[in-house]
Amino acid sequence: MTALATAGTPAPPVRRPSATRGLVRTLLRLHRPALYAGAGLFVVLTALLLWLHGPATDAAATAWRQYDRCREASCAYDQDAILTYKSVSQYATVAVTFVPFLVAAWAGASLTGREMENGTAQLSWTQSVSPARWLTVKLALPAVLVTAGTSLLVLLHQRTWRRSQGRIDSAKQWTDVLVFHANGPTTVAFALFGLAVGALTGLVLRRSLAALALTVLCTAAVRVGTALAVPHLWPSVRTVSSLRHNGPAGLGLTVDEGLLTSTGRHLANPYCGSDLSLQCRDLYTRLHAVSFYNDSHPYSHYWPLQWVATGIVLALAALAVLAAFRRLTRQTGPTPAKARR
């Protein structure tokens, strides 16, 4: 009886490895050099920002205090500490700013472009992996890694910049175009946009070099367009000042400035200066100018500007992802129901 019961017991089902899990392992193995390079860059930038946040900022701040107390030309202060901080902080800001371009170049050249060119993608589609699942993993895993790594770099850069304000006279202000983005979530959004556009261009062009070039150009275009649009993404604050000033007085990030006339017209800033100068006074009299005006954003507008810009860039990234899936569907046809399970 026991033998018969044992013989009649159905064998336990053999658990096959998940196709998605296998695709993730394949993705990590295939792009291991890029993963190592990215991890190395992340470690170097993290160490650099931590050094700037601590010893470099403290040394430069001490040197600036010594300089500000100087009353004689021969006064001694640590000029090397100031110059070192200025140079290294600039390099760090540029490096954080250009992370999205590195992500875009990798995504366009290798993530999809090279696999379409070499036929690796088509091979994956024959191994119980649907094209839609293949692209989903191709986008989801890098997106998680890029978001986590870039977010940490941005957070460290912002904390380092905050420590320099009011302590280091040569530190960049928040209105500097590189500092503005390196301190906020727009840099993360640019990286995700580069990833999405890289996947799309790789699918469309099927050539790694062509996809690399087009992806970097698209990312650069969105980066420049965002920089031009940022001042207009939130209502500005108008400051009106007397013609006795040397020019319009702003609050931070200037949107527009010029002259106000007695009739309420807005005229371009002639950059003449104060009406204490007879030449400038005659010019303002002919123009019927009564005051300067300046439309600008104070620092309190930094986060509204950042979040609106981030939302726009992420929306563009979402459109690129949608276009990539639609392109893949046209290339391979609709995914069978069995393959979607």
CSV table of C-alpha atoms in Angstrom, one decimal:
chain,number,residue,atom,x,y,z
A,1,MET,CA,0.0,0.0,0.0
A,2,THR,CA,2.7,2.4,0.9
A,3,ALA,CA,4.6,1.7,-2.3
A,4,LEU,CA,1.5,2.2,-4.4
A,5,ALA,CA,0.6,5.4,-2.6
A,6,THR,CA,4.1,6.8,-3.2
A,7,ALA,CA,4.1,5.8,-6.8
A,8,GLY,CA,0.7,7.4,-7.3
A,9,THR,CA,1.8,10.7,-5.7
A,10,PRO,CA,2.3,13.4,-8.4
A,11,ALA,CA,5.8,14.7,-8.6
A,12,PRO,CA,6.2,18.3,-7.3
A,13,PRO,CA,6.3,20.8,-10.2
A,14,VAL,CA,9.7,21.9,-11.3
A,15,ARG,CA,10.2,25.6,-10.7
A,16,ARG,CA,11.6,27.3,-13.7
A,17,PRO,CA,13.5,30.5,-13.2
A,18,SER,CA,11.5,33.6,-13.9
A,19,ALA,CA,12.0,35.1,-17.4
A,20,THR,CA,12.2,38.6,-15.9
A,21,ARG,CA,14.7,37.6,-13.3
A,22,GLY,CA,16.9,36.0,-16.0
A,23,LEU,CA,16.6,39.1,-18.1
A,24,VAL,CA,17.7,41.2,-15.2
A,25,ARG,CA,20.8,39.0,-14.7
A,26,THR,CA,21.5,39.1,-18.4
A,27,LEU,CA,21.2,42.9,-18.4
A,28,LEU,CA,23.6,43.3,-15.5
A,29,ARG,CA,26.1,40.8,-17.1
A,30,LEU,CA,25.9,42.4,-20.6
A,31,HIS,CA,26.4,45.9,-19.3
A,32,ARG,CA,28.9,45.1,-16.6
A,33,PRO,CA,31.6,47.5,-17.9
A,34,ALA,CA,29.2,50.4,-17.9
A,35,LEU,CA,27.9,49.4,-14.5
A,36,TYR,CA,31.5,49.4,-13.1
A,37,ALA,CA,32.3,52.7,-14.8
A,38,GLY,CA,29.2,54.3,-13.4
A,39,ALA,CA,29.9,53.0,-9.9
A,40,GLY,CA,33.4,54.3,-10.1
A,41,LEU,CA,32.3,57.7,-11.2
A,42,PHE,CA,29.7,57.8,-8.4
A,43,VAL,CA,32.3,56.8,-5.8
A,44,VAL,CA,34.8,59.5,-7.0
A,45,LEU,CA,32.1,62.2,-7.1
A,46,THR,CA,30.7,61.2,-3.7
A,47,ALA,CA,34.2,61.3,-2.1
A,48,LEU,CA,34.9,64.7,-3.8
A,49,LEU,CA,31.7,66.2,-2.6
A,50,LEU,CA,32.2,64.9,1.0
A,51,TRP,CA,35.7,66.5,1.0
A,52,LEU,CA,34.3,69.8,-0.3
A,53,HIS,CA,31.5,69.7,2.3
A,54,GLY,CA,34.0,69.2,5.1
A,55,PRO,CA,37.7,70.1,5.1
A,56,ALA,CA,37.8,72.2,1.9
A,57,THR,CA,34.9,74.4,2.9
A,58,ASP,CA,36.3,74.9,6.4
A,59,ALA,CA,39.7,75.8,5.1
A,60,ALA,CA,38.4,78.2,2.5
A,61,ALA,CA,36.1,79.9,5.0
A,62,THR,CA,38.9,80.4,7.4
A,63,ALA,CA,41.1,81.9,4.7
A,64,TRP,CA,38.3,84.3,3.7
A,65,ARG,CA,37.9,85.4,7.3
A,66,GLN,CA,41.6,86.1,7.4
A,67,TYR,CA,41.4,88.1,4.1
A,68,ASP,CA,38.4,90.1,5.3
A,69,ARG,CA,40.3,91.1,8.5
A,70,CYS,CA,43.3,92.3,6.4
A,71,ARG,CA,44.0,96.0,6.6
A,72,GLU,CA,47.4,96.0,5.0
A,73,ALA,CA,48.6,94.9,1.6
A,74,SER,CA,51.1,92.5,3.2
A,75,CYS,CA,48.5,90.7,5.3
A,76,ALA,CA,48.8,86.9,5.2
A,77,TYR,CA,46.0,84.5,4.4
A,78,ASP,CA,45.7,81.0,2.9
A,79,GLN,CA,45.2,81.9,-0.7
A,80,ASP,CA,45.8,78.3,-1.8
A,81,ALA,CA,42.8,77.1,0.2
A,82,ILE,CA,40.5,79.7,-1.5
A,83,LEU,CA,41.8,78.8,-5.0
A,84,THR,CA,41.6,75.1,-4.4
A,85,TYR,CA,38.0,75.3,-3.2
A,86,LYS,CA,37.0,77.5,-6.1
A,87,SER,CA,38.5,75.1,-8.7
A,88,VAL,CA,37.4,71.8,-7.2
A,89,SER,CA,33.8,73.1,-6.5
A,90,GLN,CA,33.5,74.2,-10.1
A,91,TYR,CA,34.7,70.8,-11.4
A,92,ALA,CA,32.3,69.0,-9.1
A,93,THR,CA,29.4,71.2,-10.3
A,94,VAL,CA,30.2,70.5,-13.9
A,95,ALA,CA,30.6,66.8,-13.2
A,96,VAL,CA,27.2,66.6,-11.5
A,97,THR,CA,25.6,68.7,-14.3
A,98,PHE,CA,26.9,66.4,-17.0
A,99,VAL,CA,25.9,63.1,-15.5
A,100,PRO,CA,22.6,63.1,-17.6
A,101,PHE,CA,24.7,63.4,-20.8
A,102,LEU,CA,26.7,60.3,-19.8
A,103,VAL,CA,23.5,58.4,-19.0
A,104,ALA,CA,22.1,59.5,-22.4
A,105,ALA,CA,25.2,58.5,-24.3
A,106,TRP,CA,25.3,55.0,-22.7
A,107,ALA,CA,21.6,54.5,-23.2
A,108,GLY,CA,21.6,55.5,-26.8
A,109,ALA,CA,24.8,53.7,-27.8
A,110,SER,CA,24.6,50.5,-25.7
A,111,LEU,CA,21.3,49.9,-23.9
A,112,THR,CA,19.2,49.5,-27.0
A,113,GLY,CA,21.2,50.7,-30.0
A,114,ARG,CA,24.0,48.1,-29.9
A,115,GLU,CA,21.6,45.3,-29.0
A,116,MET,CA,19.4,46.1,-32.0
A,117,GLU,CA,22.4,46.4,-34.2
A,118,ASN,CA,24.0,43.1,-33.1
A,119,GLY,CA,20.8,41.1,-32.9
A,120,THR,CA,21.0,40.5,-29.2
A,121,ALA,CA,17.5,42.0,-28.6
A,122,GLN,CA,16.0,39.7,-31.2
A,123,LEU,CA,17.7,36.7,-29.6
A,124,SER,CA,16.2,37.6,-26.2
A,125,TRP,CA,12.7,37.8,-27.8
A,126,THR,CA,13.0,34.1,-28.8
A,127,GLN,CA,13.9,33.0,-25.3
A,128,SER,CA,10.4,33.3,-23.7
A,129,VAL,CA,10.8,37.0,-23.2
A,130,SER,CA,8.3,39.3,-24.9
A,131,PRO,CA,9.6,42.5,-26.5
A,132,ALA,CA,7.5,44.6,-24.1
A,133,ARG,CA,9.0,42.8,-21.1
A,134,TRP,CA,12.5,43.2,-22.6
A,135,LEU,CA,12.1,46.9,-23.0
A,136,THR,CA,10.4,47.3,-19.5
A,137,VAL,CA,13.4,45.7,-17.8
A,138,LYS,CA,15.8,47.7,-20.0
A,139,LEU,CA,14.2,50.9,-18.7
A,140,ALA,CA,13.1,50.1,-15.2
A,141,LEU,CA,16.4,48.7,-13.8
A,142,PRO,CA,18.6,51.5,-15.1
A,143,ALA,CA,16.0,54.1,-14.1
A,144,VAL,CA,16.2,52.9,-10.4
A,145,LEU,CA,20.0,53.0,-10.4
A,146,VAL,CA,20.2,56.3,-12.2
A,147,THR,CA,17.6,57.9,-9.9
A,148,ALA,CA,19.2,56.7,-6.7
A,149,GLY,CA,22.7,57.6,-7.7
A,150,THR,CA,22.0,61.0,-9.2
A,151,SER,CA,19.7,62.0,-6.3
A,152,LEU,CA,22.4,61.3,-3.8
A,153,LEU,CA,24.9,63.4,-5.8
A,154,VAL,CA,22.5,66.3,-6.1
A,155,LEU,CA,21.7,66.1,-2.4
A,156,LEU,CA,25.4,66.2,-1.5
A,157,HIS,CA,26.1,69.0,-3.9
A,158,GLN,CA,23.2,71.1,-2.4
A,159,ARG,CA,24.5,70.5,1.1
A,160,THR,CA,28.0,71.5,0.1
A,161,TRP,CA,26.8,74.6,-1.6
A,162,ARG,CA,24.7,75.6,1.4
A,163,ARG,CA,27.7,75.4,3.7
A,164,SER,CA,29.6,77.8,1.5
A,165,GLN,CA,27.0,80.6,1.5
A,166,GLY,CA,27.9,83.5,3.7
A,167,ARG,CA,31.3,82.0,4.5
A,168,ILE,CA,33.1,81.9,1.1
A,169,ASP,CA,33.0,85.1,-0.8
A,170,SER,CA,33.8,83.5,-4.2
A,171,ALA,CA,31.1,80.8,-3.9
A,172,LYS,CA,28.6,80.7,-6.7
A,173,GLN,CA,25.1,82.0,-6.1
A,174,TRP,CA,21.9,80.0,-6.7
A,175,THR,CA,21.2,81.9,-9.9
A,176,ASP,CA,24.3,80.4,-11.6
A,177,VAL,CA,22.9,78.2,-14.3
A,178,LEU,CA,25.0,75.2,-13.4
A,179,VAL,CA,24.5,75.5,-9.7
A,180,PHE,CA,20.7,76.0,-10.2
A,181,HIS,CA,20.4,72.6,-11.8
A,182,ALA,CA,23.1,70.7,-9.8
A,183,ASN,CA,21.3,71.6,-6.6
A,184,GLY,CA,17.9,70.3,-7.6
A,185,PRO,CA,15.8,67.5,-9.0
A,186,THR,CA,16.0,68.8,-12.6
A,187,THR,CA,19.4,67.0,-12.9
A,188,VAL,CA,17.6,63.7,-12.0
A,189,ALA,CA,14.9,64.5,-14.5
A,190,PHE,CA,17.5,65.2,-17.3
A,191,ALA,CA,19.1,61.8,-16.6
A,192,LEU,CA,15.8,60.0,-16.9
A,193,PHE,CA,15.0,61.9,-20.0
A,194,GLY,CA,18.4,60.8,-21.5
A,195,LEU,CA,17.6,57.2,-20.6
A,196,ALA,CA,14.2,57.3,-22.2
A,197,VAL,CA,15.4,59.1,-25.4
A,198,GLY,CA,18.4,56.8,-25.6
A,199,ALA,CA,16.0,53.8,-25.6
A,200,LEU,CA,13.9,55.4,-28.3
A,201,THR,CA,16.7,56.4,-30.6
A,202,GLY,CA,18.3,52.9,-30.3
A,203,LEU,CA,15.0,51.3,-31.4
A,204,VAL,CA,14.5,53.8,-34.2
A,205,LEU,CA,18.0,54.0,-35.7
A,206,ARG,CA,19.3,50.5,-34.8
A,207,ARG,CA,22.8,51.9,-34.9
A,208,SER,CA,24.8,52.5,-31.8
A,209,LEU,CA,26.9,55.5,-32.9
A,210,ALA,CA,24.0,57.3,-34.6
A,211,ALA,CA,21.8,56.7,-31.5
A,212,LEU,CA,24.5,58.0,-29.3
A,213,ALA,CA,24.9,61.3,-31.2
A,214,LEU,CA,21.2,61.9,-31.5
A,215,THR,CA,20.5,61.1,-27.9
A,216,VAL,CA,23.1,63.5,-26.6
A,217,LEU,CA,21.8,66.2,-29.0
A,218,CYS,CA,18.3,65.7,-27.8
A,219,THR,CA,19.3,65.8,-24.1
A,220,ALA,CA,21.4,69.0,-24.8
A,221,ALA,CA,18.5,70.6,-26.5
A,222,VAL,CA,16.1,69.9,-23.6
A,223,ARG,CA,18.8,71.1,-21.2
A,224,VAL,CA,19.2,74.4,-23.0
A,225,GLY,CA,15.5,74.9,-23.6
A,226,THR,CA,14.8,74.3,-19.9
A,227,ALA,CA,17.5,76.8,-18.9
A,228,LEU,CA,15.8,79.4,-21.2
A,229,ALA,CA,12.3,78.6,-19.9
A,230,VAL,CA,13.0,78.5,-16.2
A,231,PRO,CA,12.7,82.2,-15.5
A,232,HIS,CA,9.2,82.2,-17.0
A,233,LEU,CA,7.8,79.1,-15.2
A,234,TRP,CA,6.7,81.1,-12.1
A,235,PRO,CA,5.3,84.6,-11.6
A,236,SER,CA,8.2,87.0,-11.0
A,237,VAL,CA,8.3,89.9,-8.4
A,238,ARG,CA,8.7,93.5,-9.7
A,239,THR,CA,11.0,95.9,-7.9
A,240,VAL,CA,10.8,99.6,-8.8
A,241,SER,CA,13.8,101.8,-7.9
A,242,SER,CA,14.7,105.4,-8.3
A,243,LEU,CA,16.7,106.8,-11.2
A,244,ARG,CA,19.2,107.9,-8.6
A,245,HIS,CA,20.4,104.2,-8.5
A,246,ASN,CA,23.0,103.0,-11.0
A,247,GLY,CA,20.4,100.7,-12.6
A,248,PRO,CA,17.5,98.4,-11.8
A,249,ALA,CA,17.7,96.6,-8.5
A,250,GLY,CA,16.7,92.9,-8.6
A,251,LEU,CA,16.1,90.2,-6.0
A,252,GLY,CA,17.9,87.3,-7.6
A,253,LEU,CA,17.2,85.7,-11.0
A,254,THR,CA,16.3,88.5,-13.4
A,255,VAL,CA,13.6,88.0,-15.9
A,256,ASP,CA,13.3,91.5,-17.4
A,257,GLU,CA,14.4,95.0,-16.5
A,258,GLY,CA,14.4,98.5,-17.9
A,259,LEU,CA,12.8,101.9,-17.5
A,260,LEU,CA,9.2,102.9,-16.6
A,261,THR,CA,7.9,106.1,-18.2
A,262,SER,CA,5.4,108.6,-16.9
A,263,THR,CA,2.8,107.0,-19.2
A,264,GLY,CA,3.5,103.5,-17.9
A,265,ARG,CA,5.4,102.2,-20.9
A,266,HIS,CA,8.3,99.8,-20.5
A,267,LEU,CA,11.6,100.7,-22.2
A,268,ALA,CA,14.7,98.6,-22.5
A,269,ASN,CA,17.5,99.3,-20.1
A,270,PRO,CA,19.9,101.8,-21.7
A,271,TYR,CA,22.6,100.9,-19.2
A,272,CYS,CA,23.4,104.6,-18.6
A,273,GLY,CA,23.5,104.6,-14.9
A,274,SER,CA,22.3,107.1,-12.3
A,275,ASP,CA,20.6,110.4,-13.3
A,276,LEU,CA,23.2,112.1,-11.1
A,277,SER,CA,25.1,112.1,-14.4
A,278,LEU,CA,24.0,115.0,-16.6
A,279,GLN,CA,24.2,112.8,-19.7
A,280,CYS,CA,22.0,110.2,-18.2
A,281,ARG,CA,19.6,112.8,-16.8
A,282,ASP,CA,19.1,114.3,-20.3
A,283,LEU,CA,18.5,110.8,-21.7
A,284,TYR,CA,15.9,109.9,-19.1
A,285,THR,CA,14.2,113.3,-19.6
A,286,ARG,CA,13.9,112.7,-23.4
A,287,LEU,CA,12.5,109.2,-22.7
A,288,HIS,CA,10.1,110.5,-20.0
A,289,ALA,CA,11.5,107.9,-17.7
A,290,VAL,CA,10.5,108.1,-14.0
A,291,SER,CA,12.1,105.0,-12.5
A,292,PHE,CA,13.8,101.7,-13.1
A,293,TYR,CA,12.0,98.4,-12.9
A,294,ASN,CA,13.2,94.8,-12.4
A,295,ASP,CA,11.2,91.6,-12.7
A,296,SER,CA,13.1,88.9,-10.9
A,297,HIS,CA,12.8,85.8,-8.7
A,298,PRO,CA,14.0,85.8,-5.1
A,299,TYR,CA,15.5,82.7,-3.6
A,300,SER,CA,12.1,81.7,-2.2
A,301,HIS,CA,11.1,80.9,-5.8
A,302,TYR,CA,13.9,78.4,-6.2
A,303,TRP,CA,11.9,75.3,-5.4
A,304,PRO,CA,8.7,76.3,-7.3
A,305,LEU,CA,10.9,76.9,-10.4
A,306,GLN,CA,12.7,73.6,-9.8
A,307,TRP,CA,9.6,71.5,-9.4
A,308,VAL,CA,7.8,73.0,-12.4
A,309,ALA,CA,10.9,72.4,-14.6
A,310,THR,CA,11.3,68.9,-13.3
A,311,GLY,CA,7.6,68.1,-14.1
A,312,ILE,CA,8.0,69.3,-17.6
A,313,VAL,CA,11.2,67.3,-18.3
A,314,LEU,CA,9.7,64.2,-16.7
A,315,ALA,CA,6.6,64.6,-18.9
A,316,LEU,CA,8.9,64.7,-22.0
A,317,ALA,CA,10.6,61.5,-20.7
A,318,ALA,CA,7.3,59.8,-20.3
A,319,LEU,CA,6.4,60.7,-23.9
A,320,ALA,CA,9.7,59.3,-25.0
A,321,VAL,CA,9.0,56.0,-23.2
A,322,LEU,CA,5.5,55.8,-24.7
A,323,ALA,CA,7.0,56.4,-28.2
A,324,ALA,CA,9.6,53.7,-27.6
A,325,PHE,CA,6.9,51.1,-26.7
A,326,ARG,CA,4.8,52.1,-29.7
A,327,ARG,CA,7.8,51.8,-31.9
A,328,LEU,CA,8.6,48.4,-30.5
A,329,THR,CA,5.0,47.3,-31.1
A,330,ARG,CA,5.2,48.4,-34.8
A,331,GLN,CA,8.5,46.5,-35.2
A,332,THR,CA,7.5,43.3,-33.6
A,333,GLY,CA,3.7,43.3,-33.7
A,334,PRO,CA,1.4,43.0,-30.6
A,335,THR,CA,2.6,40.8,-27.8
A,336,PRO,CA,0.7,37.5,-27.6
A,337,ALA,CA,-1.4,37.0,-24.5
A,338,LYS,CA,0.7,33.9,-23.5
A,339,ALA,CA,3.9,35.9,-23.6
A,340,ARG,CA,2.5,38.7,-21.4
A,341,ARG,CA,1.8,36.3,-18.5
